[in-house]
Amino acid sequence: MDMKRTRKQLSPSSEHSDPRNDSVFRVAEKKSGFNKMRLMGILVACLMILPVLVLISVVYRNPPSDRFSGLAEARELEVKFKKGSKDDSSQPLNEHKDKLLDGLLTAGFDERSCLSRYESALYRKASPHKPSSYLLSRLRSYEALHKSCGPYTESYNKTVEKLRSGSKVGPTDCNYVVWIAFSGLGNRILTLASAFLYALLTNRVLLVDRGTDMADLFCEPFPEMSWLLPLDFPLNQFNKFDQKFPQCHGYMLKNSILNNSKTSLPLFLYLHLVHDYDDHDKLFFCDQYQALLQKVPWLIMKTDNYFVPSLFLIHSFEEELNNLFPDKGTVFHHLGRYLFHPSNPVWGLITRYYQAYLANADERVGIQIRVFDIGTGPFQHVLDQILACSLKEKLLPEVNNQEPILNPTGNRKSKAVLLTSLSSGYFEKIRNIYWEYPTVNGEVISIYQPSHEEYQQTEKQIHNRKAWAEMYLLSLTDKLITSSWSTFGYVAQSLGGLKPWILKKPENKTVPDPPCVRDMSMEPCFHAPPFYDCKAKTGTDTGAIVPHVRHCEDMSWGLKLVDRNEL
């Protein structure tokens, strides 16, 4: 009876039990080890194993969707951003957003070789400016052309052999434009984008003179084929190319050496588009000379100007440019994000600094300072102008220098200010203001400056790495103050899709009134445009020909592109 009661307790459904189960119970009853202590031991072991099984289950149920490193950090970064902030406008994208930037980029690259190409979306807000479907189509077509005509392809080798042998101009499968690395980094970035747009418009392949550090600063933008000009290119002694070079386009026009006859056309021409170019060099921007240039297989271009606005004044390019950029003020914004991906060493500088100093702020304000005054700074009038602009436009809060502590009601907003300058003096003075006095609205202000190199060191590798990193960091801010005439600032505002407040150029060391103005568009300014009507063959105001090409806010004679909704 006792055995039957025990069996019924252990097996409530014993009336339907299997005889084999009965035998198991009988064996178990005979074993003295089957007791309460063993049951307790098994229970404890199960409790210890259970968390491990749960963890394994979570990992395998949610495998990482991204193959490249850094996304785990970015996800952590995003969580930090969301803490204490209700304003999603300053939040970076998460890993589920479109890392191909609305189709600007193409998949298929080795992601670890250039982490910034696809990680940039994690640090930047989604752009409200969408590329046209026609631009995307033309970029894909260009990539195919670059792959078939790039360095050491059969077509490239044939045209290079013609250069070496001095053959006459004849039919070629591919035509090229070679960009010469020249001037400071900001200028190089802007001019390279200009050269690429010209290549798109003329169905040429862009090849890039690597200079001292182009390969160190930027990733390859085109799939499966380098954009770097091979070191064994036969015309690579570019230091000899100037306005008096025998095959300079302007020089040949000036001396009536060049005409439309195919027999007299050289295999290559040098285009001198530097700020000191003369009236004959500027004929590059006339339709009739573009028709001639189309017959020349190799164009070698040197420039320190963002000449894109004047391309919009060339009649034969008008329809294509309208299709590529329905919104005219987005040219560099799209082309810059397509072409310029920081190399892994530079991306490390960017991401480490961003995560350490900027990630947790509710809002980020960039201040880019470029001083053209002669002498050792910091200059008091420049500091006064920065503060006057920041306070007038409510980019920074006022401080109360009468009370040691203020306790305003409401949620305290944190604001990180990223300041870039060759001098550390402006950073120290602004930092001290917000350290020594409380803000009247309770905002917590943090001031940061990544580097202060004291003077421009264009040929120094680490200097240019830092410069590129700082341009990019400025482009990640929510609001931006820039200096007049500065290509450094132009790159930052256009990459970030920002219309900055421009510090007006001071005269006689006096703060201008007003101290700054809001830029009409995010596009860079063309500092040295031609003032010539190609049809009338007379001087004209090229800033008054079409509504979308206007004079710049910071340089009255410069030209810039403006969106149709900003006219």
Coordinates of C-alpha atoms in Angstrom, one line a residue:
M1 CA 0.0 0.0 0.0
D2 CA 2.8 2.4 0.9
M3 CA 4.5 1.6 -2.4
K4 CA 1.3 2.3 -4.4
R5 CA 0.7 5.6 -2.6
T6 CA 4.2 6.7 -3.4
R7 CA 3.9 5.7 -7.0
K8 CA 0.7 7.6 -7.4
Q9 CA 2.2 10.7 -5.9
L10 CA 5.1 10.6 -8.3
S11 CA 3.0 9.8 -11.3
P12 CA -0.5 11.3 -11.1
S13 CA -1.5 9.7 -14.4
S14 CA -0.4 6.3 -13.2
E15 CA -3.6 4.7 -14.3
H16 CA -2.4 5.2 -17.9
S17 CA 1.3 4.5 -17.1
D18 CA 3.6 2.5 -19.2
P19 CA 4.9 -0.7 -17.6
R20 CA 8.4 0.4 -18.5
N21 CA 7.9 3.5 -16.3
D22 CA 7.0 1.2 -13.4
S23 CA 10.3 -0.6 -13.7
V24 CA 12.1 2.7 -13.7
F25 CA 10.4 3.8 -10.5
R26 CA 11.2 0.5 -8.8
V27 CA 14.9 0.9 -9.6
A28 CA 14.8 4.5 -8.3
E29 CA 13.2 3.4 -5.1
K30 CA 15.9 0.9 -4.5
K31 CA 18.7 3.5 -4.9
S32 CA 19.5 5.2 -1.6
G33 CA 21.1 8.2 -3.5
F34 CA 17.7 9.4 -4.8
N35 CA 16.9 11.6 -1.9
K36 CA 16.2 15.2 -1.0
M37 CA 19.8 16.3 -1.1
R38 CA 20.3 15.1 -4.6
L39 CA 17.1 16.9 -5.7
M40 CA 18.3 20.1 -4.1
G41 CA 21.7 19.8 -5.9
I42 CA 20.0 19.3 -9.3
L43 CA 17.8 22.3 -8.7
V44 CA 20.7 24.6 -7.8
A45 CA 22.6 23.4 -10.9
C46 CA 19.6 24.2 -13.1
L47 CA 19.4 27.7 -11.7
M48 CA 23.1 28.3 -12.4
I49 CA 22.8 27.1 -16.0
L50 CA 19.6 28.9 -16.9
P51 CA 21.2 32.5 -17.3
V52 CA 23.8 31.1 -19.6
L53 CA 21.2 29.4 -21.8
V54 CA 19.1 32.7 -21.9
L55 CA 22.2 34.6 -23.0
I56 CA 23.0 32.2 -25.7
S57 CA 19.5 32.3 -26.9
V58 CA 19.5 36.1 -27.1
V59 CA 22.8 36.2 -29.1
Y60 CA 21.7 33.6 -31.6
R61 CA 18.2 35.1 -32.0
N62 CA 19.6 38.6 -32.7
P63 CA 22.9 38.1 -34.6
P64 CA 24.8 41.3 -35.5
S65 CA 23.5 42.7 -38.8
D66 CA 26.6 44.7 -39.5
R67 CA 29.8 43.2 -40.6
F68 CA 32.1 46.1 -39.9
S69 CA 33.5 47.0 -36.5
G70 CA 32.5 50.3 -34.8
L71 CA 28.7 49.7 -35.0
A72 CA 28.6 48.4 -31.5
E73 CA 30.2 51.6 -30.3
A74 CA 27.7 53.6 -32.5
R75 CA 24.8 51.8 -30.9
E76 CA 26.1 52.7 -27.5
L77 CA 26.6 56.2 -28.7
E78 CA 23.0 56.4 -29.8
V79 CA 21.8 55.2 -26.4
K80 CA 23.9 57.9 -24.8
F81 CA 22.4 60.5 -27.1
K82 CA 18.9 59.7 -26.2
K83 CA 19.4 60.0 -22.5
G84 CA 18.1 63.3 -21.2
S85 CA 17.2 64.7 -24.6
K86 CA 13.7 65.0 -26.0
D87 CA 14.8 66.7 -29.2
D88 CA 15.3 64.0 -31.8
S89 CA 16.5 66.6 -34.3
S90 CA 20.1 66.2 -33.1
Q91 CA 20.1 62.5 -32.8
P92 CA 22.4 60.5 -35.1
L93 CA 20.9 57.7 -37.3
N94 CA 20.9 54.2 -35.9
E95 CA 22.1 51.2 -37.7
H96 CA 18.8 50.5 -39.3
K97 CA 18.8 53.7 -41.4
D98 CA 20.0 53.9 -44.9
K99 CA 23.8 53.8 -44.8
L100 CA 23.9 54.3 -48.6
L101 CA 22.7 57.9 -48.2
D102 CA 19.6 57.7 -50.3
G103 CA 21.4 55.8 -53.0
L104 CA 24.4 58.1 -53.4
L105 CA 26.7 55.3 -52.4
T106 CA 26.9 51.8 -53.8
A107 CA 27.2 48.6 -51.9
G108 CA 29.9 46.1 -52.4
F109 CA 33.0 47.8 -51.1
D110 CA 35.3 46.1 -48.5
E111 CA 33.8 47.8 -45.5
R112 CA 36.8 47.4 -43.2
S113 CA 39.1 49.1 -45.7
C114 CA 37.0 52.3 -45.3
L115 CA 34.9 52.3 -42.2
S116 CA 33.7 55.9 -42.7
R117 CA 31.9 55.1 -46.0
Y118 CA 29.0 53.3 -44.3
E119 CA 29.4 54.4 -40.6
S120 CA 29.0 58.1 -41.4
A121 CA 25.2 57.6 -41.3
L122 CA 25.5 56.8 -37.6
Y123 CA 26.9 60.1 -36.7
R124 CA 24.9 62.4 -39.0
K125 CA 21.2 63.4 -39.2
A126 CA 19.4 62.2 -42.3
S127 CA 19.7 64.9 -44.9
P128 CA 16.5 66.6 -46.0
H129 CA 18.1 67.1 -49.4
K130 CA 17.6 64.0 -51.6
P131 CA 19.6 63.3 -54.7
S132 CA 17.7 63.2 -57.9
S133 CA 17.2 59.8 -59.6
Y134 CA 19.0 61.1 -62.6
L135 CA 22.1 62.0 -60.5
L136 CA 22.1 58.4 -59.0
S137 CA 21.8 56.9 -62.5
R138 CA 24.7 59.0 -63.8
L139 CA 26.9 58.1 -60.8
R140 CA 26.3 54.4 -61.5
S141 CA 27.1 55.0 -65.2
Y142 CA 30.3 56.9 -64.3
E143 CA 31.4 54.0 -62.0
A144 CA 31.0 51.6 -64.9
L145 CA 33.0 54.0 -67.1
H146 CA 35.7 54.4 -64.5
K147 CA 36.0 50.6 -64.2
S148 CA 36.4 50.1 -67.9
C149 CA 38.8 53.1 -68.4
G150 CA 40.7 53.4 -65.2
P151 CA 44.4 52.9 -64.5
Y152 CA 46.0 50.0 -66.4
T153 CA 42.9 49.0 -68.3
E154 CA 43.3 48.2 -71.9
S155 CA 41.9 51.6 -72.9
Y156 CA 44.0 53.5 -70.4
N157 CA 47.2 51.7 -71.7
K158 CA 46.4 52.6 -75.3
T159 CA 45.9 56.3 -74.6
V160 CA 49.0 56.5 -72.4
E161 CA 51.0 54.8 -75.1
K162 CA 49.9 57.5 -77.5
L163 CA 51.1 60.1 -75.1
R164 CA 54.5 58.4 -74.9
S165 CA 54.9 58.1 -78.6
G166 CA 53.6 61.5 -79.5
S167 CA 51.0 60.2 -81.8
K168 CA 48.5 62.5 -83.5
V169 CA 45.0 62.9 -82.1
G170 CA 42.7 60.1 -83.2
P171 CA 39.7 58.2 -82.0
T172 CA 40.1 57.0 -78.3
D173 CA 37.8 54.7 -76.3
C174 CA 38.2 56.9 -73.2
N175 CA 39.0 60.5 -72.5
Y176 CA 40.5 61.8 -69.2
V177 CA 40.7 64.8 -66.9
V178 CA 43.7 64.8 -64.5
W179 CA 43.3 66.8 -61.3
I180 CA 46.6 68.3 -60.0
A181 CA 46.9 68.3 -56.1
F182 CA 47.4 72.0 -55.4
S183 CA 46.9 74.5 -52.5
G184 CA 45.5 73.9 -49.0
L185 CA 43.3 71.0 -48.0
G186 CA 40.0 72.9 -48.1
N187 CA 40.8 74.2 -51.6
R188 CA 41.8 70.7 -52.8
I189 CA 38.5 69.2 -51.6
L190 CA 36.4 71.8 -53.3
T191 CA 38.4 71.8 -56.6
L192 CA 38.4 68.0 -56.8
A193 CA 34.6 68.0 -56.5
S194 CA 34.5 70.6 -59.3
A195 CA 36.8 68.5 -61.5
F196 CA 34.5 65.4 -60.9
L197 CA 31.4 67.4 -61.9
Y198 CA 33.2 68.5 -65.1
A199 CA 34.2 64.9 -65.8
L200 CA 30.5 63.9 -65.4
L201 CA 29.4 66.6 -67.8
T202 CA 32.0 65.7 -70.5
N203 CA 32.0 61.9 -70.1
R204 CA 35.6 61.9 -69.0
V205 CA 37.4 59.7 -66.4
L206 CA 38.7 61.6 -63.4
L207 CA 42.3 60.7 -62.3
V208 CA 43.7 62.2 -59.2
D209 CA 47.3 63.3 -58.7
R210 CA 48.1 61.9 -55.3
G211 CA 50.4 64.7 -54.2
T212 CA 51.9 64.1 -50.8
D213 CA 48.9 62.8 -48.9
M214 CA 45.7 62.3 -50.9
A215 CA 45.9 58.5 -50.5
D216 CA 46.4 58.9 -46.8
L217 CA 43.4 61.2 -46.2
F218 CA 40.7 59.8 -48.4
C219 CA 39.3 56.4 -49.3
E220 CA 38.8 55.3 -52.9
P221 CA 35.3 56.5 -53.9
F222 CA 34.8 54.3 -57.0
P223 CA 34.3 50.5 -56.8
E224 CA 36.9 48.1 -58.1
M225 CA 39.2 50.7 -59.7
S226 CA 41.5 53.4 -58.2
W227 CA 41.0 57.1 -58.9
L228 CA 44.7 57.7 -58.2
L229 CA 46.9 58.6 -61.2
P230 CA 49.6 55.9 -61.6
L231 CA 53.1 57.0 -60.6
D232 CA 54.4 56.0 -64.0
F233 CA 52.1 58.5 -65.9
P234 CA 54.3 60.1 -68.5
L235 CA 53.3 63.7 -67.8
N236 CA 53.5 63.7 -64.0
Q237 CA 56.1 66.5 -63.6
F238 CA 53.2 68.9 -62.8
N239 CA 55.4 71.5 -61.1
K240 CA 56.4 72.6 -64.6
F241 CA 52.9 73.4 -65.6
D242 CA 52.0 77.1 -65.6
Q243 CA 50.5 79.8 -67.7
K244 CA 53.5 79.9 -70.1
F245 CA 53.6 76.1 -70.5
P246 CA 53.6 75.4 -74.3
Q247 CA 50.4 73.3 -74.1
C248 CA 48.5 75.6 -71.7
H249 CA 45.1 76.2 -73.2
G250 CA 45.0 79.9 -72.5
Y251 CA 48.6 80.4 -73.7
M252 CA 47.8 78.6 -77.0
L253 CA 44.6 80.7 -77.5
K254 CA 46.5 83.9 -76.7
N255 CA 49.2 83.1 -79.3
S256 CA 46.7 81.8 -81.9
I257 CA 48.2 78.3 -81.8
L258 CA 45.0 76.5 -81.1
N259 CA 42.0 76.2 -83.5
N260 CA 39.2 73.9 -84.3
S261 CA 41.1 71.8 -86.8
K262 CA 41.6 68.3 -85.6
T263 CA 45.0 68.0 -87.2
S264 CA 46.4 70.8 -85.0
L265 CA 45.0 69.6 -81.7
P266 CA 47.5 68.1 -79.2
L267 CA 47.0 64.9 -77.3
F268 CA 46.7 66.8 -74.1
L269 CA 46.1 70.4 -72.9
Y270 CA 46.9 72.0 -69.6
L271 CA 44.0 74.0 -68.0
H272 CA 45.2 76.8 -65.8
L273 CA 42.2 77.7 -63.6
V274 CA 44.1 79.1 -60.6
H275 CA 43.1 82.4 -59.1
D276 CA 45.7 84.3 -61.1
Y277 CA 44.4 83.1 -64.5
D278 CA 44.0 85.6 -67.3
D279 CA 41.2 86.4 -69.8
H280 CA 42.4 83.7 -72.2
D281 CA 42.5 81.0 -69.5
K282 CA 38.9 82.0 -68.5
L283 CA 37.7 81.1 -72.0
F284 CA 37.5 77.6 -70.6
F285 CA 34.0 78.7 -69.5
C286 CA 32.7 79.5 -73.0
D287 CA 30.7 77.0 -75.1
Q288 CA 32.8 77.3 -78.2
Y289 CA 36.0 76.4 -76.4
Q290 CA 34.3 73.5 -74.6
A291 CA 33.5 72.1 -78.1
L292 CA 37.2 72.2 -78.9
L293 CA 38.3 70.7 -75.6
Q294 CA 36.0 67.7 -76.2
K295 CA 38.3 66.6 -79.0
V296 CA 41.4 66.4 -76.7
P297 CA 41.9 63.0 -75.0
W298 CA 43.8 64.3 -72.0
L299 CA 43.1 67.5 -70.0
I300 CA 45.4 68.3 -67.1
M301 CA 43.7 70.7 -64.6
K302 CA 45.2 72.9 -61.9
T303 CA 42.9 75.0 -59.9
D304 CA 42.3 76.4 -56.4
N305 CA 38.8 77.6 -57.1
Y306 CA 35.4 76.0 -56.6
F307 CA 34.4 76.8 -60.2
V308 CA 31.1 74.9 -60.2
P309 CA 28.9 78.1 -60.4
S310 CA 30.4 79.1 -63.7
L311 CA 29.6 75.6 -65.2
F312 CA 26.0 76.5 -64.7
L313 CA 26.5 79.4 -67.0
I314 CA 27.7 77.3 -69.9
H315 CA 24.7 76.8 -72.2
S316 CA 25.7 73.3 -73.5
F317 CA 25.7 72.0 -69.9
E318 CA 22.5 73.6 -68.8
E319 CA 20.0 70.8 -69.4
E320 CA 22.3 68.1 -67.9
L321 CA 22.9 70.2 -64.8
N322 CA 19.2 70.8 -64.4
N323 CA 18.5 67.1 -64.5
L324 CA 21.4 66.3 -62.1
F325 CA 20.5 69.0 -59.6
P326 CA 16.9 70.2 -59.6
D327 CA 17.9 72.0 -56.3
K328 CA 20.9 74.0 -57.4
G329 CA 22.2 74.6 -53.9
T330 CA 22.9 70.9 -53.2
V331 CA 25.8 70.3 -55.6
F332 CA 28.7 69.9 -53.2
H333 CA 26.4 68.5 -50.5
H334 CA 25.7 65.5 -52.7
L335 CA 29.1 65.2 -54.5
G336 CA 31.1 65.8 -51.3
R337 CA 29.3 63.0 -49.5
Y338 CA 29.8 60.7 -52.5
L339 CA 33.5 61.4 -53.1
F340 CA 35.1 62.2 -49.7
H341 CA 35.3 59.4 -47.2
P342 CA 37.9 59.9 -44.4
S343 CA 40.5 57.2 -44.4
N344 CA 40.6 54.9 -41.4
P345 CA 43.3 56.9 -39.5
V346 CA 41.3 60.1 -40.0
W347 CA 38.0 58.4 -39.1
G348 CA 39.6 57.3 -35.9
L349 CA 40.4 60.9 -35.0
I350 CA 36.8 61.9 -35.8
T351 CA 34.9 59.2 -34.0
R352 CA 37.1 59.2 -30.9
Y353 CA 36.7 62.9 -30.5
Y354 CA 33.0 62.9 -31.2
Q355 CA 32.3 60.2 -28.7
A356 CA 34.5 61.7 -26.0
Y357 CA 33.2 65.3 -26.2
L358 CA 30.2 65.8 -28.4
A359 CA 28.0 62.7 -28.3
N360 CA 26.1 63.4 -25.1
A361 CA 25.2 67.0 -25.7
D362 CA 21.6 68.0 -26.5
E363 CA 22.9 70.4 -29.1
R364 CA 26.2 70.9 -30.9
V365 CA 27.4 74.3 -32.1
G366 CA 30.4 74.7 -34.4
I367 CA 32.6 77.8 -34.6
Q368 CA 35.2 77.9 -37.3
I369 CA 37.7 80.8 -37.0
R370 CA 40.1 81.8 -39.8
V371 CA 41.9 85.1 -39.2
F372 CA 43.6 86.9 -42.2
D373 CA 45.0 89.7 -40.1
I374 CA 48.8 90.0 -39.9
G375 CA 50.3 89.5 -36.4
T376 CA 50.0 87.2 -33.5
G377 CA 46.5 86.5 -32.2
P378 CA 44.2 86.2 -30.5
F379 CA 42.8 89.5 -31.5
Q380 CA 40.3 91.2 -29.2
H381 CA 38.1 92.4 -32.0
V382 CA 37.8 88.9 -33.4
L383 CA 36.8 87.5 -30.0
D384 CA 34.3 90.3 -29.5
Q385 CA 32.8 89.6 -33.0
I386 CA 32.4 85.9 -32.3
L387 CA 30.6 86.6 -29.0
A388 CA 28.5 89.3 -30.5
C389 CA 27.3 87.0 -33.3
S390 CA 26.7 84.0 -30.9
L391 CA 24.6 86.1 -28.5
K392 CA 22.8 88.1 -31.1
E393 CA 21.7 85.0 -33.0
K394 CA 21.0 83.1 -29.7
L395 CA 23.5 80.4 -30.6
L396 CA 25.1 80.7 -27.2
P397 CA 23.4 82.0 -24.0
E398 CA 24.3 85.1 -22.1
V399 CA 26.1 84.8 -18.7
N400 CA 25.3 86.5 -15.5
N401 CA 28.5 88.1 -14.0
Q402 CA 26.7 89.4 -10.9
E403 CA 25.6 86.1 -9.3
P404 CA 27.9 83.2 -8.6
I405 CA 25.1 80.6 -9.0
L406 CA 21.7 80.7 -10.8
N407 CA 19.1 78.0 -10.4
P408 CA 16.5 78.5 -13.2
T409 CA 13.6 76.2 -13.3
G410 CA 13.0 73.6 -16.0
N411 CA 15.2 71.0 -17.7
R412 CA 18.8 72.1 -18.1
K413 CA 20.0 71.8 -21.7
S414 CA 23.6 70.8 -22.5
K415 CA 25.3 72.5 -25.4
A416 CA 28.7 71.4 -26.7
V417 CA 30.7 74.0 -28.7
L418 CA 33.3 72.8 -31.1
L419 CA 35.8 75.5 -31.9
T420 CA 38.4 75.2 -34.6
S421 CA 41.3 77.7 -35.0
L422 CA 45.0 77.7 -35.5
S423 CA 45.2 79.6 -32.3
S424 CA 44.2 78.4 -28.8
G425 CA 43.5 81.9 -27.5
Y426 CA 39.9 82.2 -28.6
F427 CA 39.0 78.8 -27.1
E428 CA 40.6 79.7 -23.8
K429 CA 38.8 83.0 -23.5
I430 CA 35.4 81.7 -24.4
R431 CA 35.8 78.6 -22.2
N432 CA 36.8 80.8 -19.3
I433 CA 33.7 83.0 -19.7
Y434 CA 31.4 79.9 -19.4
W435 CA 33.4 78.5 -16.5
E436 CA 33.6 81.7 -14.5
Y437 CA 30.0 82.7 -14.8
P438 CA 26.6 80.9 -14.9
T439 CA 24.4 81.1 -17.9
V440 CA 21.2 83.1 -17.5
N441 CA 19.0 80.3 -18.8
G442 CA 20.7 77.4 -17.0
E443 CA 22.2 75.9 -20.1
V444 CA 25.4 73.9 -19.5
I445 CA 28.0 75.0 -22.0
S446 CA 31.1 73.0 -22.8
I447 CA 33.8 74.4 -25.1
Y448 CA 36.2 72.1 -27.0
Q449 CA 39.0 72.6 -29.5
P450 CA 40.7 69.5 -31.0
S451 CA 43.9 71.1 -32.1
H452 CA 45.8 74.5 -32.4
E453 CA 48.6 74.1 -34.9
E454 CA 49.4 77.9 -34.7
Y455 CA 50.1 78.2 -38.5
Q456 CA 49.0 76.3 -41.6
Q457 CA 51.3 73.4 -42.4
T458 CA 50.0 72.2 -45.7
E459 CA 52.7 69.6 -46.4
K460 CA 52.6 68.0 -43.0
Q461 CA 50.7 64.7 -42.9
I462 CA 49.4 64.8 -39.3
H463 CA 48.4 68.5 -39.8
N464 CA 46.2 67.6 -42.8
R465 CA 44.8 64.6 -41.0
K466 CA 43.7 66.9 -38.1
A467 CA 42.4 69.5 -40.5
W468 CA 40.2 67.0 -42.4
A469 CA 39.0 65.5 -39.1
E470 CA 38.0 69.0 -37.9
M471 CA 36.2 69.9 -41.1
Y472 CA 34.2 66.7 -40.7
L473 CA 33.5 67.2 -37.0
L474 CA 32.2 70.7 -37.8
S475 CA 29.9 69.2 -40.4
L476 CA 28.4 67.0 -37.6
T477 CA 27.2 70.0 -35.6
D478 CA 23.6 71.3 -35.5
K479 CA 24.4 75.0 -36.0
L480 CA 27.5 76.6 -37.4
I481 CA 29.4 79.9 -37.4
T482 CA 32.1 80.2 -40.1
S483 CA 34.7 82.8 -41.2
S484 CA 34.4 84.8 -44.4
W485 CA 36.5 83.6 -47.4
S486 CA 37.4 80.3 -45.7
T487 CA 37.3 77.1 -47.8
F488 CA 37.7 75.2 -44.5
G489 CA 34.3 76.4 -43.5
Y490 CA 32.8 75.9 -46.9
V491 CA 33.6 72.2 -46.8
A492 CA 32.1 71.8 -43.3
Q493 CA 28.8 73.6 -44.1
S494 CA 28.2 71.8 -47.4
L495 CA 29.0 68.3 -46.1
G496 CA 26.7 68.9 -43.1
G497 CA 23.9 70.5 -45.2
L498 CA 24.2 73.6 -43.0
K499 CA 23.5 77.3 -43.8
P500 CA 26.0 78.9 -41.5
W501 CA 26.2 82.3 -39.9
I502 CA 29.2 84.0 -41.6
L503 CA 31.5 86.3 -39.6
K504 CA 31.8 89.3 -41.8
K505 CA 35.4 90.3 -42.6
P506 CA 36.5 93.0 -40.1
E507 CA 37.9 96.3 -41.3
N508 CA 40.4 98.3 -39.3
K509 CA 40.2 95.8 -36.4
T510 CA 36.6 96.8 -35.7
V511 CA 33.7 94.5 -35.1
P512 CA 31.3 94.8 -38.1
D513 CA 27.7 95.7 -37.6
P514 CA 26.0 93.3 -37.8
P515 CA 28.8 90.9 -36.7
C516 CA 27.5 88.1 -38.9
V517 CA 25.0 87.2 -41.5
R518 CA 23.1 84.0 -42.4
D519 CA 24.4 82.5 -45.6
M520 CA 21.8 82.2 -48.4
S521 CA 22.8 78.6 -49.2
M522 CA 25.1 75.9 -48.0
E523 CA 27.1 76.0 -51.3
P524 CA 30.8 77.1 -51.4
C525 CA 31.7 80.4 -53.0
F526 CA 33.7 80.7 -56.3
H527 CA 36.2 83.3 -55.3
A528 CA 37.6 84.2 -58.7
P529 CA 34.9 83.9 -61.4
P530 CA 35.1 85.3 -64.9
F531 CA 33.1 88.4 -65.7
Y532 CA 32.7 87.8 -69.4
D533 CA 29.7 87.2 -71.7
C534 CA 30.9 84.6 -74.1
K535 CA 28.2 85.4 -76.7
A536 CA 28.5 89.1 -76.6
K537 CA 32.3 88.9 -76.1
T538 CA 32.2 91.6 -73.6
G539 CA 32.5 92.1 -69.8
T540 CA 29.3 91.4 -67.8
D541 CA 28.1 90.7 -64.3
T542 CA 28.0 86.9 -64.2
G543 CA 26.1 87.0 -60.9
A544 CA 23.0 88.5 -62.7
I545 CA 22.7 86.2 -65.7
V546 CA 20.6 83.4 -64.1
P547 CA 18.6 83.5 -60.9
H548 CA 20.3 80.5 -59.3
V549 CA 23.9 82.0 -59.6
R550 CA 24.3 84.9 -57.2
H551 CA 27.0 86.8 -55.5
C552 CA 28.3 85.5 -52.2
E553 CA 27.5 86.9 -48.8
D554 CA 31.1 86.9 -47.7
M555 CA 32.8 88.0 -51.0
S556 CA 30.8 90.5 -53.1
W557 CA 32.5 89.6 -56.3
G558 CA 32.3 85.8 -55.8
L559 CA 29.6 83.5 -57.2
K560 CA 27.6 80.8 -55.5
L561 CA 24.6 78.5 -56.3
V562 CA 21.3 79.1 -54.6
D563 CA 18.3 76.8 -54.2
R564 CA 15.1 77.8 -56.0
N565 CA 13.3 78.1 -52.7
E566 CA 15.9 80.6 -51.5
L567 CA 15.6 83.1 -54.4

